[in-house]
Amino acid sequence: MGKTIAEKILSRKSGRDAYANDIVVADVDFRMGQDGTAPLAIRSFEKMNGESVFDPERVAFVIDHSAPSPLEGVSALHSLMRRFAKEKGITLYDVGEGVCHQLLPEKGHVGPGSLVIGADSHTCTYGALNAFATGVGSTDLAAALISGKMWFKVPETIKFICHGRLPKGVYSKDLILYLISQVTADGATYMAAEYTGEAICALSVEGRFTISNMAIEMGAKVGLMEADDKVWEWVRSHGSGEFEAVSPDPDASYAAVKEYDVSNLEPYVAKPHRVDNGVPVGEVKGTPIQQAVLGTCTNGRLEDLAVAARILHQRRVHPGVRLIVAPASRKVYLEAMETGVLQTLVRAGAAVVTPGCGPCVGTHNGIPSDGENVISTANRNFKGRMANNKAFIYLASPATVAASAVRGEITDPREFLE
Amino acid sequence: MELRGRAHCFGNDVNTDYIISGKYKFKTLDMKELAQHVMEDLDPDFARKVQPGDFVVAGRNFGCGSSREQAPLALLNAGVGAVLAQSFARIFYRNAINTGLPVVVCDTSSIRSGDELVVNLERGVLKNLTQGTETPIKPLPPFMLKILADGGLVEHFRKYGTFNLE
């Protein structure tokens, strides 16, 4: 019987002929924890009587969620991570290096066919590189630090086929917000999503990361894609690891196959307080905003900043708006400097913060006030997400965020892209 | 494993930010402190009202969102004995089993806040003592029951040093 990408990778890593709904214990290729989850993992590791870390070269800790530390309590957790990483020989990406989901691919730690766990729900991002990458909790991470393994229920797969080409002014973020609005926030719970079709193939690898990143927002365990030439080129230019890609068999069995023609898709915006509240931008156009956030693990890459810079070039951010920009990594930050993108954004009035997660997850660097509307390139708009449950978060593409920052209200970016 | 408690009802899509907001979880590893803020964006009085062994009862997709294990730990430390929902988001579900918080998939639509409930995980049955009804619950796979019976994955690893799920 044919297999999906998820079934093939979990079979390979568990040494068993595994199919959907089987339970396997599999060898994990790479393990990651960030500062919101690694401290608890260290505590679980110690309680489990863990001594050494299995293959420490294939582990990274990333200090990104609350970095640089805004509080004494956070500083203590960061110190704990630094001490543990040094003791056990684990790679530590400290303050300023960037967001974990940018760093793992960028540093060459993940690639086609690999099995990756990260103690962060958006670990599914690397599915764009054909990796079975999934978010877990701290105790799962601790167990994997000790044993190098984790248990998995092999997921069923939903296949998303996206036909056509995205029109001008419509980006991968619009596509994933649209897909989530179609299948709902729990439409793919416990499942793997496989994304394919002409529209996906036409995207850059950066654009594909945005789609896989948000697989969790439809409940999926992973958001997988096949590795084409673009992926291999990306992987080779970001490291030297050995990887072996996996394609689904033509006779693989799917829980559902969903087909969409996206050639007439419009820019999409997810309204508060649910990610599956996506509507065409026209429906929320004119909504006043007080804060705009450009960055996060969903859309903080050079391509995203450059799209925003095109709109903000020789324009000013509306006086009633704070535009906060967080590049996804130091590398992205430097590239944005070297290409003039950052200069354009800062000239337009942007406040650039350290590469990291702060504004998205509500730890610091842009907590909205009561009753304020925020438009953000992040992946979640839950009530209270940005640390104020009386604020309202709208999710959109970098282009829509930039256009809205200029006007001071939610704006269709196509008005700026003549 | 038989559990008995009083129901506290919530709706669909209770996400991990509602269970414990990101603004608290980065500050401390003291779960008792986090437990004081559990569910506060949905019910500011919850932490004060909840009695040891009480159940959180919800609709679909409980625990969607973050991988933060502080979510089940904050519920456990607030005294919650189990979470009953029509469905769970997968990372929360794993984290609950791993930390020793029983999670029960069943039809929760007729349960009202304040109902007295008894759950038997092995027999797969939920009794509503207040309403005098019985509902079947989806049984947990044996290996998950094993981790729960061990008291969570930490205790499982203390016992076996690795996964022992066969």
CSV table of C-alpha atoms in Angstrom, one decimal, chain A residues 23 36-37 39-40 43-44 47-49 65 71 73-74 77 119-121 134-140 143 147 149-151 185-186 189-190 216 221 274 362-363 380 382-385 387 389, chain B residues 13 15 17-18 21-23 25-31 41 60-61 64-70 73 87-91 93-95 98-99 143-144 147 153-154 157-158 161-163 165:
chain,number,residue,atom,x,y,z
A,23,ILE,CA,2.0,4.2,17.3
A,36,GLY,CA,9.4,29.7,27.1
A,37,THR,CA,9.8,25.9,27.1
A,39,PRO,CA,13.6,25.8,31.3
A,40,LEU,CA,10.7,23.4,32.1
A,43,ARG,CA,13.6,20.7,35.1
A,44,SER,CA,11.9,17.5,33.6
A,47,LYS,CA,13.6,14.9,37.5
A,48,MET,CA,13.9,12.0,35.0
A,49,ASN,CA,17.5,11.6,36.4
A,65,HIS,CA,10.7,34.6,23.1
A,71,LEU,CA,12.5,41.0,33.8
A,73,GLY,CA,12.6,36.3,36.5
A,74,VAL,CA,13.2,35.8,32.8
A,77,LEU,CA,15.5,31.3,33.2
A,119,ALA,CA,9.2,22.6,22.1
A,120,ASP,CA,7.2,25.3,20.2
A,121,SER,CA,4.0,24.8,18.4
A,134,THR,CA,6.3,19.0,14.9
A,135,GLY,CA,5.7,21.0,18.1
A,136,VAL,CA,5.9,19.2,21.5
A,137,GLY,CA,5.9,20.1,25.1
A,138,SER,CA,8.8,20.4,27.6
A,139,THR,CA,8.5,16.9,29.0
A,140,ASP,CA,8.5,15.4,25.5
A,143,ALA,CA,12.6,12.6,27.1
A,147,SER,CA,16.9,9.0,24.7
A,149,LYS,CA,13.6,9.3,20.6
A,150,MET,CA,10.0,10.2,20.8
A,151,TRP,CA,6.7,8.4,20.5
A,185,ALA,CA,-9.2,26.0,13.5
A,186,ASP,CA,-9.6,22.3,14.2
A,189,THR,CA,-6.6,18.1,14.2
A,190,TYR,CA,-4.2,15.1,14.7
A,216,ILE,CA,-0.9,24.2,13.5
A,221,LYS,CA,0.7,18.1,13.5
A,274,ARG,CA,-9.7,33.5,15.9
A,362,GLY,CA,3.1,39.3,24.4
A,363,THR,CA,6.2,39.2,26.5
A,380,ARG,CA,-2.2,34.0,16.2
A,382,PHE,CA,-6.2,35.0,20.3
A,383,LYS,CA,-7.7,37.3,22.8
A,384,GLY,CA,-4.9,38.3,25.2
A,385,ARG,CA,-2.2,36.9,22.9
A,387,ALA,CA,-0.6,40.4,26.7
A,389,ASN,CA,-7.1,40.9,26.5
B,13,ASP,CA,-11.5,26.4,21.2
B,15,ASN,CA,-6.6,28.0,23.6
B,17,ASP,CA,-3.3,31.6,26.0
B,18,TYR,CA,-6.6,31.5,27.8
B,21,SER,CA,-1.3,33.7,29.3
B,22,GLY,CA,2.1,34.1,27.7
B,23,LYS,CA,2.7,37.2,29.9
B,25,LYS,CA,4.6,31.9,31.8
B,26,PHE,CA,7.9,33.5,30.9
B,27,LYS,CA,8.4,34.9,34.3
B,28,THR,CA,8.7,31.8,36.5
B,29,LEU,CA,8.8,28.1,36.9
B,30,ASP,CA,6.6,28.3,40.0
B,31,MET,CA,3.5,26.5,38.8
B,41,ASP,CA,-9.2,35.7,30.5
B,60,ARG,CA,-14.3,21.2,20.7
B,61,ASN,CA,-10.6,21.8,20.3
B,64,CYS,CA,-5.3,24.7,20.8
B,65,GLY,CA,-2.4,27.0,20.3
B,66,SER,CA,1.0,27.0,22.0
B,67,SER,CA,3.1,24.0,23.0
B,68,ARG,CA,3.4,25.4,26.5
B,69,GLU,CA,3.3,22.7,29.1
B,70,GLN,CA,2.5,25.3,31.6
B,73,LEU,CA,0.6,22.1,34.7
B,87,SER,CA,-12.0,17.1,21.2
B,88,PHE,CA,-8.5,18.2,22.1
B,89,ALA,CA,-5.7,19.9,20.2
B,90,ARG,CA,-2.9,17.4,19.8
B,91,ILE,CA,0.0,19.1,21.6
B,93,TYR,CA,-3.4,16.3,24.7
B,94,ARG,CA,0.2,14.9,24.7
B,95,ASN,CA,1.3,17.4,27.3
B,98,ASN,CA,2.9,13.5,29.8
B,99,THR,CA,2.3,15.7,32.9
B,143,PHE,CA,0.3,3.1,26.2
B,144,MET,CA,-1.2,6.5,27.2
B,147,ILE,CA,2.0,6.9,31.1
B,153,LEU,CA,6.3,10.8,31.4
B,154,VAL,CA,8.8,12.0,34.0
B,157,PHE,CA,11.4,7.7,32.6
B,158,ARG,CA,12.4,7.5,36.2
B,161,GLY,CA,15.1,5.2,31.8
B,162,THR,CA,13.5,5.3,28.4
B,163,PHE,CA,10.2,4.6,26.6
B,165,LEU,CA,5.3,1.4,25.9
